[in-house]
């Protein structure tokens, strides 16, 4: 293994996940090719990342290895106007920006022909979500009745909740005749969870000692993905893939926060798409993706309403809905060595505006992504790629559960006039190196 690839493999091991994602907590795509095309990859056979989207495409790639480095930054603003009546006017009001930070990420993919019409591959990729709000940004009531400075959730210290998932996907892909292929991937997934500064939720928790500030906790699960690919003609290709829900182990350190005693599964996801190439130089790719977040209790269960405690069986989640994503990308081979790409994706909302207050630490407000990509073949066997994506800020608004609760505590009457809003803007920039062997 060359020095370059030792470096890439080491980076993949050291940077298994990031703290903000694109479509809910799924990445927009995997590998430079897909990331430059807004994630459209269901019917693409140009890289070894098939195990992360459609494993049936890997057999057409040949012997190939590629890895990338990515830097991602999400900036979230939370605004609360509590409209508390005198003498508590101004209490809970805040305009808080998240702690800006670039998160490192690396991905790795290998494909190898092991027999005529049969290939094996390995892909390492990640998903995740979360944000970091600073301490002492909001005037909150204390148990003694005095006013104190706290985080936006009125907790102590920073307000943080992060979920990070790393999946390693061994893949087999088999060609069936001249135009068909099928494939499957085993999904070996590890996830980490961390929550800080959410102590005020303790009265709502079935296990309050396992609610907040328990450090980084881990769990593991095994799933699979299957796919099919069809070269319908010389200009049109179709692809589809499906992965059922991956059941993850319990995150016991946070069994007082996550529903079903600390369980957070990977949702079922479906991908279908096409690639149309009217000329040898120009290709248009269109994908549809479905992610069933509503089927994951820790995310999709209804927000806390007092009927069930946090962490209990059937306990509250974040009110996330199933997500529909449409991805459109255009690739142009400007010269034999230079590839240009651009894309746009649109997705349905992860949660309704009414659930804004319950997603303070999981503010996946993104609705649109815009991407650019460039690849340059430095030799017949090697290629360098760069890519960029931007998700503009989209603001969700809803009633403030905290203002309602504090109003009831101070005045004996719930405050129905308080509002909260969240808006997150995200950028990603990366570079990839690929080699054929």
Coordinates of C-alpha atoms in Angstrom, one line a residue:
X1 CA 0.0 0.0 0.0
X2 CA 1.4 3.4 -1.0
X3 CA 2.0 6.2 1.5
X4 CA -1.0 8.1 0.0
X5 CA -3.3 5.3 0.7
X6 CA -2.0 4.7 4.2
X7 CA -2.8 8.3 4.9
X8 CA -6.3 8.0 3.5
X9 CA -7.1 4.8 5.5
X10 CA -5.8 6.3 8.7
X11 CA -8.0 9.4 8.1
X12 CA -11.0 7.2 7.6
X13 CA -10.4 5.5 10.9
X14 CA -9.8 8.8 12.8
X15 CA -12.8 10.7 11.3
X16 CA -15.7 8.3 11.4
X17 CA -18.5 10.7 11.5
X18 CA -19.6 14.3 11.6
X19 CA -22.0 16.4 13.7
X20 CA -24.3 17.7 11.0
X21 CA -25.8 16.1 7.9
X22 CA -28.0 16.9 5.0
X23 CA -31.2 14.9 4.5
X24 CA -32.3 14.5 8.1
X25 CA -29.1 12.9 9.4
X26 CA -28.2 11.1 6.2
X27 CA -25.5 12.6 4.0
X28 CA -26.5 14.1 0.6
X29 CA -24.3 11.4 -1.1
X30 CA -21.1 9.4 -0.8
X31 CA -18.0 9.9 -2.8
X32 CA -16.9 12.8 -5.0
X33 CA -18.9 11.7 -8.0
X34 CA -22.2 11.7 -6.1
X35 CA -21.5 14.7 -4.0
X36 CA -20.9 16.8 -7.1
X37 CA -24.3 15.7 -8.5
X38 CA -26.4 16.5 -5.4
X39 CA -26.2 12.9 -4.3
X40 CA -27.6 11.3 -7.5
X41 CA -26.0 7.9 -7.8
X42 CA -28.6 5.1 -8.1
X43 CA -27.7 4.5 -11.8
X44 CA -24.0 5.6 -11.8
X45 CA -21.2 3.2 -12.4
X46 CA -18.2 5.5 -12.2
X47 CA -16.9 4.9 -8.7
X48 CA -16.6 2.2 -6.0
X49 CA -19.1 3.8 -3.5
X50 CA -21.9 1.5 -4.6
X51 CA -22.1 -0.2 -1.2
X52 CA -23.3 3.2 0.2
X53 CA -26.1 3.7 -2.3
X54 CA -26.6 0.9 -4.9
X55 CA -24.4 -2.2 -4.5
X56 CA -25.4 -3.5 -7.9
X57 CA -23.3 -0.8 -9.7
X58 CA -20.0 -2.0 -8.2
X59 CA -19.4 -4.8 -10.8
X60 CA -19.1 -2.3 -13.6
X61 CA -16.4 -0.3 -11.9
X62 CA -13.5 -2.7 -12.2
X63 CA -10.5 -2.6 -9.9
X64 CA -10.6 0.8 -8.1
X65 CA -9.8 2.4 -4.8
X66 CA -10.7 5.9 -3.7
X67 CA -10.8 8.0 -0.6
X68 CA -11.7 11.6 0.3
X69 CA -11.4 14.2 3.0
X70 CA -14.4 16.5 3.7
X71 CA -14.8 19.5 5.9
X72 CA -18.4 20.3 6.9
X73 CA -19.7 23.3 8.8
X74 CA -23.3 23.9 10.0
X75 CA -24.3 27.2 11.5
X76 CA -27.6 27.3 13.4
X77 CA -29.5 30.3 14.8
X78 CA -32.1 29.8 17.5
X79 CA -34.5 32.6 18.3
X80 CA -37.0 32.6 21.1
X81 CA -39.5 35.4 21.9
X82 CA -41.2 34.2 25.1
X83 CA -43.6 37.1 25.6
X84 CA -43.5 36.6 29.3
X85 CA -45.8 39.0 31.2
X86 CA -44.4 41.4 33.8
X87 CA -42.5 41.1 36.1
X88 CA -40.9 38.3 34.0
X89 CA -40.8 40.3 30.8
X90 CA -37.7 39.4 28.8
X91 CA -37.2 36.1 30.6
X92 CA -36.2 33.2 28.2
X93 CA -35.9 35.6 25.2
X94 CA -32.8 34.7 23.3
X95 CA -31.1 34.9 19.9
X96 CA -28.4 32.3 20.0
X97 CA -25.9 31.2 17.4
X98 CA -24.4 27.8 17.5
X99 CA -20.7 27.4 18.2
X100 CA -19.2 27.4 14.7
X101 CA -16.9 24.6 13.9
X102 CA -15.6 22.7 10.9
X103 CA -16.1 19.0 11.3
X104 CA -13.7 16.6 9.5
X105 CA -14.9 13.5 7.7
X106 CA -13.3 10.9 5.5
X107 CA -14.8 8.2 3.2
X108 CA -13.1 5.1 1.7
X109 CA -14.2 2.7 -1.1
X110 CA -12.5 -0.3 -2.7
X111 CA -13.7 -2.5 -5.6
X112 CA -12.0 -5.6 -7.0
X113 CA -13.0 -8.0 -9.7
X114 CA -12.7 -11.5 -8.2
X115 CA -14.2 -13.5 -11.1
X116 CA -15.7 -12.8 -14.5
X117 CA -18.8 -10.8 -13.9
X118 CA -18.3 -10.8 -10.1
X119 CA -16.8 -8.1 -7.9
X120 CA -16.2 -7.5 -4.2
X121 CA -16.0 -4.2 -2.5
X122 CA -15.7 -2.4 0.8
X123 CA -17.1 1.0 1.6
X124 CA -16.7 3.1 4.8
X125 CA -19.1 6.0 5.2
X126 CA -20.9 8.0 7.9
X127 CA -24.1 9.8 8.9
X128 CA -24.9 12.0 11.9
X129 CA -26.6 15.1 13.2
X130 CA -26.4 17.6 16.1
X131 CA -25.3 21.0 17.0
X132 CA -23.5 22.9 19.8
X133 CA -25.1 25.9 21.5
X134 CA -23.0 28.0 24.0
X135 CA -23.6 28.3 27.7
X136 CA -24.9 31.5 29.4
X137 CA -26.9 32.8 26.5
X138 CA -30.3 33.0 28.0
X139 CA -31.9 34.5 31.2
X140 CA -33.7 31.6 32.9
X141 CA -35.5 31.2 36.2
X142 CA -33.7 29.2 38.9
X143 CA -35.4 26.8 41.5
X144 CA -35.0 29.6 44.1
X145 CA -36.9 32.1 41.9
X146 CA -33.9 34.1 41.1
X147 CA -32.8 34.8 37.5
X148 CA -29.7 33.1 36.2
X149 CA -27.8 32.8 32.9
X150 CA -28.0 29.4 31.2
X151 CA -28.0 27.8 27.8
X152 CA -30.9 28.1 25.3
X153 CA -32.6 25.1 26.9
X154 CA -32.1 26.7 30.4
X155 CA -29.6 23.9 31.2
X156 CA -26.1 24.2 32.7
X157 CA -23.1 24.4 30.4
X158 CA -23.3 24.0 26.7
X159 CA -26.5 22.5 25.1
X160 CA -25.3 19.6 22.9
X161 CA -26.9 16.5 21.4
X162 CA -25.0 14.6 18.8
X163 CA -25.5 11.3 17.0
X164 CA -22.7 9.9 14.9
X165 CA -22.8 6.7 12.8
X166 CA -20.1 4.9 11.0
X167 CA -21.0 2.1 8.6
X168 CA -18.5 -0.3 7.0
X169 CA -20.2 -2.1 4.1
X170 CA -18.6 -5.3 2.5
X171 CA -20.2 -5.6 -0.9
X172 CA -20.8 -8.3 -3.6
X173 CA -22.0 -7.3 -7.1
X174 CA -22.9 -9.8 -9.8
X175 CA -23.4 -9.1 -13.5
X176 CA -26.4 -11.0 -15.1
X177 CA -25.9 -10.9 -18.9
X178 CA -24.8 -7.8 -20.8
X179 CA -27.2 -5.3 -19.3
X180 CA -28.2 -6.4 -15.8
X181 CA -26.5 -6.6 -12.4
X182 CA -27.6 -7.2 -8.8
X183 CA -25.7 -6.6 -5.6
X184 CA -25.8 -6.7 -1.8
X185 CA -24.0 -5.1 1.1
X186 CA -23.7 -6.1 4.7
X187 CA -24.0 -2.9 6.8
X188 CA -21.9 -3.0 10.0
X189 CA -22.8 0.1 11.9
X190 CA -21.5 1.7 15.0
X191 CA -23.0 4.8 16.5
X192 CA -22.1 7.3 19.3
X193 CA -24.4 9.5 21.2
X194 CA -23.6 12.5 23.5
X195 CA -25.9 14.9 25.3
X196 CA -25.1 17.8 27.5
X197 CA -27.0 20.7 29.1
X198 CA -30.5 19.2 28.9
X199 CA -30.9 18.8 32.7
X200 CA -34.2 20.7 32.7
X201 CA -35.8 17.7 31.0
X202 CA -35.2 15.5 34.1
X203 CA -38.9 15.8 35.4
X204 CA -40.0 14.4 32.0
X205 CA -37.6 11.4 32.1
X206 CA -38.2 7.8 33.3
X207 CA -34.5 7.5 34.2
X208 CA -33.3 11.1 34.9
X209 CA -29.8 9.9 36.0
X210 CA -29.3 8.7 32.4
X211 CA -30.5 11.8 30.6
X212 CA -27.7 14.3 30.3
X213 CA -23.9 14.7 30.6
X214 CA -23.1 11.0 30.5
X215 CA -20.2 11.4 28.1
X216 CA -20.0 9.6 24.8
X217 CA -22.0 6.3 24.6
X218 CA -21.9 3.7 21.9
X219 CA -24.1 1.0 20.4
X220 CA -23.8 -1.4 17.4
X221 CA -26.1 -3.0 14.8
X222 CA -26.0 -5.1 11.6
X223 CA -28.2 -4.5 8.5
X224 CA -28.1 -5.0 4.8
X225 CA -28.7 -3.2 1.5
X226 CA -29.7 -4.9 -1.9
X227 CA -29.8 -3.3 -5.3
X228 CA -30.4 -3.8 -9.0
X229 CA -29.1 -2.1 -12.1
X230 CA -30.2 -2.2 -15.8
X231 CA -28.6 -0.7 -18.8
X232 CA -31.8 -0.2 -20.7
X233 CA -30.1 1.2 -23.8
X234 CA -26.8 2.8 -24.8
X235 CA -28.1 6.1 -23.4
X236 CA -30.4 5.2 -20.5
X237 CA -29.6 3.3 -17.3
X238 CA -31.9 2.6 -14.3
X239 CA -31.0 1.6 -10.7
X240 CA -32.7 0.9 -7.4
X241 CA -31.7 -0.1 -3.9
X242 CA -33.4 -0.8 -0.6
X243 CA -32.2 -1.2 3.0
X244 CA -34.6 -2.1 5.8
X245 CA -34.4 -0.6 9.3
X246 CA -31.2 -1.6 11.1
X247 CA -31.9 -2.4 14.7
X248 CA -29.2 -0.9 16.9
X249 CA -28.3 -1.9 20.4
X250 CA -29.4 0.2 23.3
X251 CA -27.5 3.3 24.3
X252 CA -27.8 2.6 28.0
X253 CA -26.1 5.8 29.1
X254 CA -29.0 7.8 27.6
X255 CA -31.9 5.5 28.3
X256 CA -33.6 8.4 30.1
X257 CA -33.5 10.5 26.9
X258 CA -34.1 8.2 23.9
X259 CA -37.3 6.3 23.5
X260 CA -37.6 2.6 24.1
X261 CA -34.9 2.6 26.8
X262 CA -32.2 4.2 24.8
X263 CA -32.6 2.8 21.3
X264 CA -32.0 4.7 18.0
X265 CA -32.2 2.5 14.9
X266 CA -31.1 3.3 11.4
X267 CA -34.3 4.0 9.3
X268 CA -35.4 2.1 6.3
X269 CA -34.3 3.8 3.1
X270 CA -35.2 3.4 -0.6
X271 CA -33.4 4.7 -3.7
X272 CA -34.4 4.7 -7.3
X273 CA -32.9 6.6 -10.2
X274 CA -31.8 6.9 -13.8
X275 CA -29.0 8.2 -15.8
X276 CA -29.6 9.6 -19.3
X277 CA -26.6 10.3 -21.6
X278 CA -27.8 12.0 -24.8
X279 CA -24.1 12.4 -25.8
X280 CA -20.9 10.7 -24.8
X281 CA -19.9 13.9 -22.9
X282 CA -23.2 14.8 -21.2
X283 CA -25.1 12.8 -18.6
X284 CA -28.2 13.8 -16.6
X285 CA -28.9 11.9 -13.4
X286 CA -32.2 11.9 -11.4
X287 CA -32.8 10.1 -8.1
X288 CA -35.7 9.7 -5.7
X289 CA -34.9 8.7 -2.1
X290 CA -37.2 7.8 0.7
X291 CA -36.0 7.8 4.4
X292 CA -38.5 6.5 6.9
X293 CA -37.6 8.5 10.0
X294 CA -41.1 8.1 11.4
X295 CA -40.4 4.4 11.9
X296 CA -37.5 5.1 14.3
X297 CA -39.0 5.7 17.8
X298 CA -36.3 8.0 19.1
X299 CA -36.9 10.4 16.2
X300 CA -40.4 9.7 14.9
X301 CA -42.4 9.3 18.0
X302 CA -44.6 12.3 18.9
X303 CA -43.0 15.0 21.0
X304 CA -43.4 15.0 24.8
X305 CA -47.0 15.6 25.8
X306 CA -47.0 14.3 29.4
X307 CA -48.6 10.9 28.6
X308 CA -45.3 8.9 28.5
X309 CA -42.0 9.7 30.1
X310 CA -38.8 10.2 28.1
X311 CA -36.9 6.9 27.7
X312 CA -39.8 4.7 28.4
X313 CA -41.3 2.2 25.9
X314 CA -43.1 4.2 23.3
X315 CA -41.7 7.4 24.9
X316 CA -41.5 10.7 23.1
X317 CA -39.3 11.5 20.2
X318 CA -38.7 14.5 18.0
X319 CA -41.8 14.3 15.8
X320 CA -39.7 13.5 12.7
X321 CA -41.6 12.5 9.5
X322 CA -40.7 10.2 6.6
X323 CA -38.5 12.2 4.2
X324 CA -38.8 12.4 0.4
X325 CA -35.7 13.6 -1.5
X326 CA -35.3 14.4 -5.2
X327 CA -31.8 14.8 -6.6
X328 CA -30.9 16.1 -10.0
X329 CA -27.4 16.2 -11.3
X330 CA -25.6 17.1 -14.6
X331 CA -22.1 15.8 -15.5
X332 CA -20.1 17.1 -18.5
X333 CA -16.9 15.6 -19.7
X334 CA -15.3 18.8 -21.0
X335 CA -12.1 17.0 -22.1
X336 CA -10.8 13.4 -21.8
X337 CA -9.2 14.5 -18.5
X338 CA -11.6 17.1 -17.1
X339 CA -15.0 16.4 -15.7
X340 CA -17.5 19.1 -14.5
X341 CA -20.7 18.5 -12.5
X342 CA -23.5 20.4 -10.8
X343 CA -26.6 19.4 -8.9
X344 CA -29.6 20.4 -6.9
X345 CA -31.7 18.4 -4.4
X346 CA -34.9 19.1 -2.7
X347 CA -36.4 17.3 0.3
X348 CA -39.5 17.4 2.4
X349 CA -39.3 18.7 6.0
X350 CA -37.8 16.5 8.7
X351 CA -40.4 17.7 11.1
X352 CA -43.4 20.0 11.2
X353 CA -43.1 23.6 12.4
X354 CA -45.1 22.7 15.5
X355 CA -42.2 20.4 16.5
X356 CA -39.6 23.2 16.3
X357 CA -39.3 23.5 20.1
X358 CA -38.5 19.7 20.3
X359 CA -35.6 19.9 17.8
X360 CA -33.4 22.5 19.5
X361 CA -30.5 20.1 19.4
X362 CA -31.4 18.3 16.1
X363 CA -32.2 21.3 13.9
X364 CA -32.3 19.6 10.5
X365 CA -34.1 22.4 8.8
X366 CA -32.5 21.9 5.3
X367 CA -34.8 21.9 2.3
X368 CA -32.5 22.5 -0.6
X369 CA -28.9 21.6 -1.5
X370 CA -26.7 23.0 -4.3
X371 CA -23.5 21.3 -5.4
X372 CA -20.5 21.6 -7.7
X373 CA -17.9 19.1 -8.6
X374 CA -14.7 18.9 -10.7
X375 CA -12.6 15.9 -11.5
X376 CA -9.2 15.8 -13.3
X377 CA -7.5 12.6 -14.5
X378 CA -3.8 13.2 -13.8
X379 CA -2.9 10.0 -15.6
X380 CA -4.6 7.0 -17.1
X381 CA -4.9 5.4 -13.7
X382 CA -5.4 8.3 -11.3
X383 CA -7.9 11.0 -10.7
X384 CA -8.3 14.0 -8.3
X385 CA -11.7 15.5 -7.5
X386 CA -13.0 18.4 -5.6
X387 CA -16.6 19.1 -4.6
X388 CA -18.6 21.7 -2.7
X389 CA -22.2 21.8 -1.4
X390 CA -24.3 24.5 0.1
X391 CA -27.6 24.1 2.0
X392 CA -29.1 27.6 2.5
X393 CA -30.8 28.4 5.8
X394 CA -34.5 27.5 6.0
X395 CA -36.3 28.6 9.2
X396 CA -38.9 26.6 11.1
X397 CA -41.2 28.3 13.6
X398 CA -43.4 27.0 16.4
X399 CA -44.8 27.6 19.8
X400 CA -42.2 27.5 22.7
X401 CA -42.8 24.6 25.0
X402 CA -40.3 26.1 27.4
X403 CA -42.1 29.4 27.6
X404 CA -45.4 27.6 28.2
X405 CA -43.9 25.5 31.0
X406 CA -42.2 28.4 32.7
X407 CA -45.3 30.6 32.4
X408 CA -47.3 27.9 34.1
X409 CA -44.7 27.6 36.8
X410 CA -44.5 31.3 37.5
X411 CA -48.1 32.4 37.0
X412 CA -50.1 29.3 37.2
X413 CA -51.2 29.7 33.6
X414 CA -49.5 28.3 30.5
X415 CA -48.1 31.0 28.2
X416 CA -49.4 30.3 24.7
X417 CA -47.7 33.3 23.1
X418 CA -44.1 32.3 23.2
X419 CA -42.5 31.3 19.9
X420 CA -39.2 29.7 18.8
X421 CA -37.5 29.4 15.4
X422 CA -34.5 27.5 14.1
X423 CA -32.5 28.0 10.9
X424 CA -29.4 26.1 9.9
X425 CA -27.0 26.8 7.0
X426 CA -24.4 24.2 6.0
X427 CA -21.4 24.0 3.7
X428 CA -19.2 21.1 2.8
X429 CA -15.9 21.1 0.9
X430 CA -13.9 18.1 0.0
X431 CA -11.1 16.5 -2.1
X432 CA -10.8 12.9 -3.3
X433 CA -8.1 10.8 -4.8
X434 CA -8.9 7.7 -6.9
X435 CA -6.7 5.1 -8.5
X436 CA -7.3 2.1 -10.8
X437 CA -5.1 -1.0 -10.5

